[in-house]
Amino acid sequence: MVAVGYYLASQHWFTENSKKLVAKLVTQVALPPYMIVSIMKDFNKHQLITLLPNLIFPVVSMFILMGLSWVVMRLLRIDLSRRGLFMSMFFNSNTVFVGLPINLAIFGTKSLPYVLVYYMANTTIFWTIGVYFIQRDNPDNTQKINLVDGIKKVFSAPLLGFMIGIALIMLNVKLPVFLMQSFNYLGGLTIPLSMLFIGISVYDAGLRNMRINKDSLGVLSGRFIFAPIIMSLLVIWAPMPLLMKEVFILQSCMPVMTNAPVVAKLYNADSDFASIMVTETTLLSLIMVPIMMELITKIV
């Protein structure tokens, strides 16, 4: 499906507006009902009560990565103009457009709540601390973080769908069959559209833009080496379901968030570097995911 998206993009099927439309369809139309249906079908009240406390694991993992990113940034002597961006990309991962479809393809719908627990931690930390770090890259920046906009970003449509699904289960509410069927059809768009979007993004970024230097190697080490190692050490002995451990480890080593270049551009940071890292990490994730799956089965 990624290859189909790449090929269609190479045939110039997509304009900038149509790419934005695909992204909106996934995040605002397909994902919320997908979350509601999947959670209501695969989980009960008791399972959810025991699930949410495990939010602490991705939070702790990202804070450890945050401290480690500062150490790596100092050791590599990252330029002052991209230090905050470097740190943000080091500890945040793409949990929706790449992480969600990959986990669903590998583990099935039972992995969805675990994916969403990681997503809750990741998106909250990115739109607060991550954005703050990026903003600091330009001391002359006149753009200020808007609290209302930040809250809207955190409580995005997918997260609201997740919360609605949890509320319906906790209140023992059953939706009408016609509504569940409609949600099921809309939710079915999630994986194929996400995969097409990845293919389009890879083509647009272009292989020619890939550059291997100390800055990029630092981000790559954070995404694909330090993040899964730290998460593995945190969950390996934890009393949680095996599937949750596998999902958390896999989510931890997803590519750089696709929002990073957008935020960097908004705050006059190094958006070109962010775009290159999104490209490199997305392409390398296609190689790293099979490798990580082999390692995960041996670790947990």
Short mmCIF file of N, CA and C in Angstrom, two decimals, residues 186-266:
data_model
loop_
_atom_site.label_atom_id
_atom_site.label_comp_id
_atom_site.label_asym_id
_atom_site.label_seq_id
_atom_site.Cartn_x
_atom_site.Cartn_y
_atom_site.Cartn_z
N LEU A 186 -16.47 3.66 8.04
CA LEU A 186 -15.59 4.83 8.02
C LEU A 186 -14.21 4.48 8.59
N GLY A 187 -14.19 3.71 9.67
CA GLY A 187 -12.93 3.32 10.28
C GLY A 187 -12.07 2.47 9.37
N GLY A 188 -12.73 1.75 8.44
CA GLY A 188 -11.99 0.91 7.50
C GLY A 188 -11.08 1.70 6.58
N LEU A 189 -11.29 3.01 6.50
CA LEU A 189 -10.42 3.86 5.68
C LEU A 189 -9.06 4.09 6.32
N THR A 190 -8.94 3.86 7.62
CA THR A 190 -7.76 4.27 8.38
C THR A 190 -6.46 3.70 7.84
N ILE A 191 -6.35 2.38 7.77
CA ILE A 191 -5.09 1.76 7.38
C ILE A 191 -4.71 2.06 5.93
N PRO A 192 -5.61 1.83 4.94
CA PRO A 192 -5.19 2.11 3.56
C PRO A 192 -4.84 3.56 3.30
N LEU A 193 -5.61 4.50 3.84
CA LEU A 193 -5.30 5.92 3.62
C LEU A 193 -4.00 6.31 4.32
N SER A 194 -3.75 5.76 5.50
CA SER A 194 -2.50 6.06 6.21
C SER A 194 -1.30 5.55 5.41
N MET A 195 -1.40 4.34 4.88
CA MET A 195 -0.31 3.78 4.09
C MET A 195 -0.07 4.57 2.81
N LEU A 196 -1.17 4.97 2.15
CA LEU A 196 -1.03 5.80 0.95
C LEU A 196 -0.34 7.12 1.30
N PHE A 197 -0.71 7.71 2.44
CA PHE A 197 -0.12 8.98 2.86
C PHE A 197 1.38 8.83 3.09
N ILE A 198 1.79 7.71 3.71
CA ILE A 198 3.23 7.48 3.92
C ILE A 198 3.95 7.42 2.57
N GLY A 199 3.38 6.69 1.62
CA GLY A 199 3.99 6.59 0.29
C GLY A 199 4.11 7.94 -0.39
N ILE A 200 3.07 8.76 -0.27
CA ILE A 200 3.08 10.10 -0.86
C ILE A 200 4.17 10.95 -0.20
N SER A 201 4.25 10.87 1.13
CA SER A 201 5.23 11.67 1.87
C SER A 201 6.65 11.28 1.51
N VAL A 202 6.90 9.99 1.38
CA VAL A 202 8.25 9.52 1.02
C VAL A 202 8.63 10.03 -0.36
N TYR A 203 7.69 9.98 -1.31
CA TYR A 203 7.99 10.47 -2.66
C TYR A 203 8.26 11.98 -2.64
N ASP A 204 7.42 12.73 -1.93
CA ASP A 204 7.58 14.19 -1.90
C ASP A 204 8.90 14.61 -1.27
N ALA A 205 9.28 13.90 -0.22
CA ALA A 205 10.54 14.24 0.45
C ALA A 205 11.73 13.95 -0.45
N GLY A 206 11.68 12.83 -1.16
CA GLY A 206 12.71 12.51 -2.14
C GLY A 206 13.95 11.88 -1.53
N LEU A 207 14.40 10.81 -2.15
CA LEU A 207 15.61 10.14 -1.67
C LEU A 207 16.84 11.02 -1.80
N ARG A 208 16.81 11.96 -2.74
CA ARG A 208 17.97 12.81 -2.97
C ARG A 208 18.25 13.73 -1.79
N ASN A 209 17.25 13.92 -0.93
CA ASN A 209 17.43 14.83 0.21
C ASN A 209 18.05 14.16 1.42
N MET A 210 18.26 12.88 1.35
CA MET A 210 18.83 12.18 2.50
C MET A 210 20.30 12.53 2.67
N ARG A 211 20.66 12.91 3.89
CA ARG A 211 22.04 13.28 4.20
C ARG A 211 22.44 12.62 5.51
N ILE A 212 23.52 11.89 5.48
CA ILE A 212 24.01 11.25 6.69
C ILE A 212 25.16 12.07 7.26
N ASN A 213 24.91 12.71 8.39
CA ASN A 213 25.94 13.47 9.09
C ASN A 213 25.72 13.28 10.59
N LYS A 214 26.53 13.95 11.40
CA LYS A 214 26.45 13.73 12.84
C LYS A 214 25.09 14.12 13.41
N ASP A 215 24.47 15.17 12.86
CA ASP A 215 23.17 15.61 13.36
C ASP A 215 22.10 14.56 13.07
N SER A 216 22.08 14.06 11.82
CA SER A 216 21.08 13.06 11.46
C SER A 216 21.32 11.74 12.19
N LEU A 217 22.59 11.37 12.35
CA LEU A 217 22.92 10.14 13.07
C LEU A 217 22.47 10.23 14.53
N GLY A 218 22.55 11.43 15.10
CA GLY A 218 22.09 11.62 16.47
C GLY A 218 20.59 11.37 16.60
N VAL A 219 19.81 11.93 15.66
CA VAL A 219 18.35 11.71 15.69
C VAL A 219 18.03 10.24 15.43
N LEU A 220 18.72 9.63 14.46
CA LEU A 220 18.49 8.22 14.14
C LEU A 220 18.79 7.33 15.35
N SER A 221 19.84 7.66 16.09
CA SER A 221 20.17 6.86 17.28
C SER A 221 19.07 6.97 18.33
N GLY A 222 18.50 8.17 18.46
CA GLY A 222 17.41 8.34 19.41
C GLY A 222 16.18 7.55 19.03
N ARG A 223 15.81 7.61 17.76
CA ARG A 223 14.59 6.95 17.29
C ARG A 223 14.72 5.43 17.27
N PHE A 224 15.84 4.91 16.79
CA PHE A 224 15.93 3.48 16.49
C PHE A 224 16.83 2.67 17.42
N ILE A 225 17.58 3.35 18.30
CA ILE A 225 18.45 2.61 19.23
C ILE A 225 18.06 2.90 20.68
N PHE A 226 18.20 4.15 21.11
CA PHE A 226 17.97 4.48 22.51
C PHE A 226 16.50 4.30 22.92
N ALA A 227 15.56 4.74 22.07
CA ALA A 227 14.13 4.66 22.43
C ALA A 227 13.68 3.22 22.68
N PRO A 228 13.93 2.28 21.75
CA PRO A 228 13.48 0.90 22.04
C PRO A 228 14.23 0.24 23.19
N ILE A 229 15.51 0.58 23.38
CA ILE A 229 16.26 0.00 24.50
C ILE A 229 15.67 0.46 25.83
N ILE A 230 15.42 1.76 25.95
CA ILE A 230 14.87 2.30 27.20
C ILE A 230 13.49 1.72 27.47
N MET A 231 12.63 1.68 26.44
CA MET A 231 11.29 1.14 26.64
C MET A 231 11.34 -0.34 27.01
N SER A 232 12.23 -1.08 26.38
CA SER A 232 12.37 -2.51 26.70
C SER A 232 12.76 -2.71 28.15
N LEU A 233 13.71 -1.90 28.63
CA LEU A 233 14.16 -2.02 30.02
C LEU A 233 13.05 -1.67 31.00
N LEU A 234 12.16 -0.75 30.60
CA LEU A 234 11.06 -0.35 31.47
C LEU A 234 9.96 -1.40 31.55
N VAL A 235 9.64 -2.05 30.43
CA VAL A 235 8.46 -2.93 30.40
C VAL A 235 8.78 -4.41 30.56
N ILE A 236 10.03 -4.80 30.38
CA ILE A 236 10.34 -6.23 30.32
C ILE A 236 9.90 -6.98 31.58
N TRP A 237 10.01 -6.34 32.75
CA TRP A 237 9.62 -7.00 33.99
C TRP A 237 8.28 -6.48 34.51
N ALA A 238 7.65 -5.58 33.79
CA ALA A 238 6.40 -4.98 34.26
C ALA A 238 5.24 -5.97 34.16
N PRO A 239 4.31 -5.92 35.13
CA PRO A 239 3.14 -6.82 35.09
C PRO A 239 2.07 -6.32 34.14
N MET A 240 2.31 -6.45 32.86
CA MET A 240 1.36 -6.01 31.85
C MET A 240 1.24 -7.09 30.78
N PRO A 241 0.18 -7.05 29.96
CA PRO A 241 0.04 -8.05 28.90
C PRO A 241 1.22 -8.03 27.93
N LEU A 242 1.55 -9.19 27.41
CA LEU A 242 2.66 -9.30 26.46
C LEU A 242 2.44 -8.39 25.26
N LEU A 243 1.21 -8.33 24.77
CA LEU A 243 0.92 -7.50 23.60
C LEU A 243 1.20 -6.03 23.88
N MET A 244 0.89 -5.56 25.07
CA MET A 244 1.16 -4.17 25.43
C MET A 244 2.65 -3.89 25.40
N LYS A 245 3.45 -4.81 25.91
CA LYS A 245 4.90 -4.64 25.88
C LYS A 245 5.39 -4.52 24.44
N GLU A 246 4.91 -5.39 23.56
CA GLU A 246 5.34 -5.39 22.16
C GLU A 246 4.95 -4.09 21.47
N VAL A 247 3.72 -3.64 21.72
CA VAL A 247 3.24 -2.39 21.11
C VAL A 247 4.05 -1.19 21.60
N PHE A 248 4.29 -1.11 22.91
CA PHE A 248 5.04 0.02 23.47
C PHE A 248 6.45 0.08 22.88
N ILE A 249 7.11 -1.07 22.77
CA ILE A 249 8.48 -1.08 22.22
C ILE A 249 8.46 -0.65 20.76
N LEU A 250 7.50 -1.18 20.00
CA LEU A 250 7.43 -0.84 18.58
C LEU A 250 7.07 0.63 18.38
N GLN A 251 6.14 1.14 19.19
CA GLN A 251 5.76 2.55 19.08
C GLN A 251 6.92 3.48 19.42
N SER A 252 7.76 3.05 20.34
CA SER A 252 8.86 3.91 20.79
C SER A 252 9.87 4.19 19.68
N CYS A 253 9.99 3.27 18.71
CA CYS A 253 11.00 3.45 17.66
C CYS A 253 10.38 3.76 16.30
N MET A 254 9.27 4.48 16.33
CA MET A 254 8.68 4.96 15.08
C MET A 254 9.42 6.20 14.58
N PRO A 255 9.18 6.62 13.34
CA PRO A 255 9.91 7.77 12.78
C PRO A 255 9.59 9.09 13.49
N VAL A 256 10.29 10.13 13.06
CA VAL A 256 10.04 11.49 13.56
C VAL A 256 8.62 11.91 13.20
N MET A 257 7.99 12.66 14.09
CA MET A 257 6.61 13.12 13.85
C MET A 257 6.53 13.99 12.60
N THR A 258 5.48 13.74 11.80
CA THR A 258 5.29 14.53 10.58
C THR A 258 4.98 16.00 10.89
N ASN A 259 4.57 16.28 12.12
CA ASN A 259 4.28 17.67 12.51
C ASN A 259 5.54 18.48 12.79
N ALA A 260 6.67 17.81 12.95
CA ALA A 260 7.90 18.52 13.31
C ALA A 260 8.29 19.61 12.30
N PRO A 261 8.30 19.32 10.97
CA PRO A 261 8.64 20.38 10.02
C PRO A 261 7.65 21.54 10.03
N VAL A 262 6.37 21.23 10.24
CA VAL A 262 5.34 22.28 10.27
C VAL A 262 5.57 23.21 11.45
N VAL A 263 5.80 22.64 12.61
CA VAL A 263 6.04 23.45 13.81
C VAL A 263 7.35 24.24 13.68
N ALA A 264 8.38 23.59 13.12
CA ALA A 264 9.67 24.27 12.92
C ALA A 264 9.50 25.48 12.00
N LYS A 265 8.71 25.31 10.95
CA LYS A 265 8.45 26.42 10.02
C LYS A 265 7.70 27.54 10.72
N LEU A 266 6.72 27.19 11.55
CA LEU A 266 5.92 28.19 12.25
C LEU A 266 6.77 29.05 13.17
#
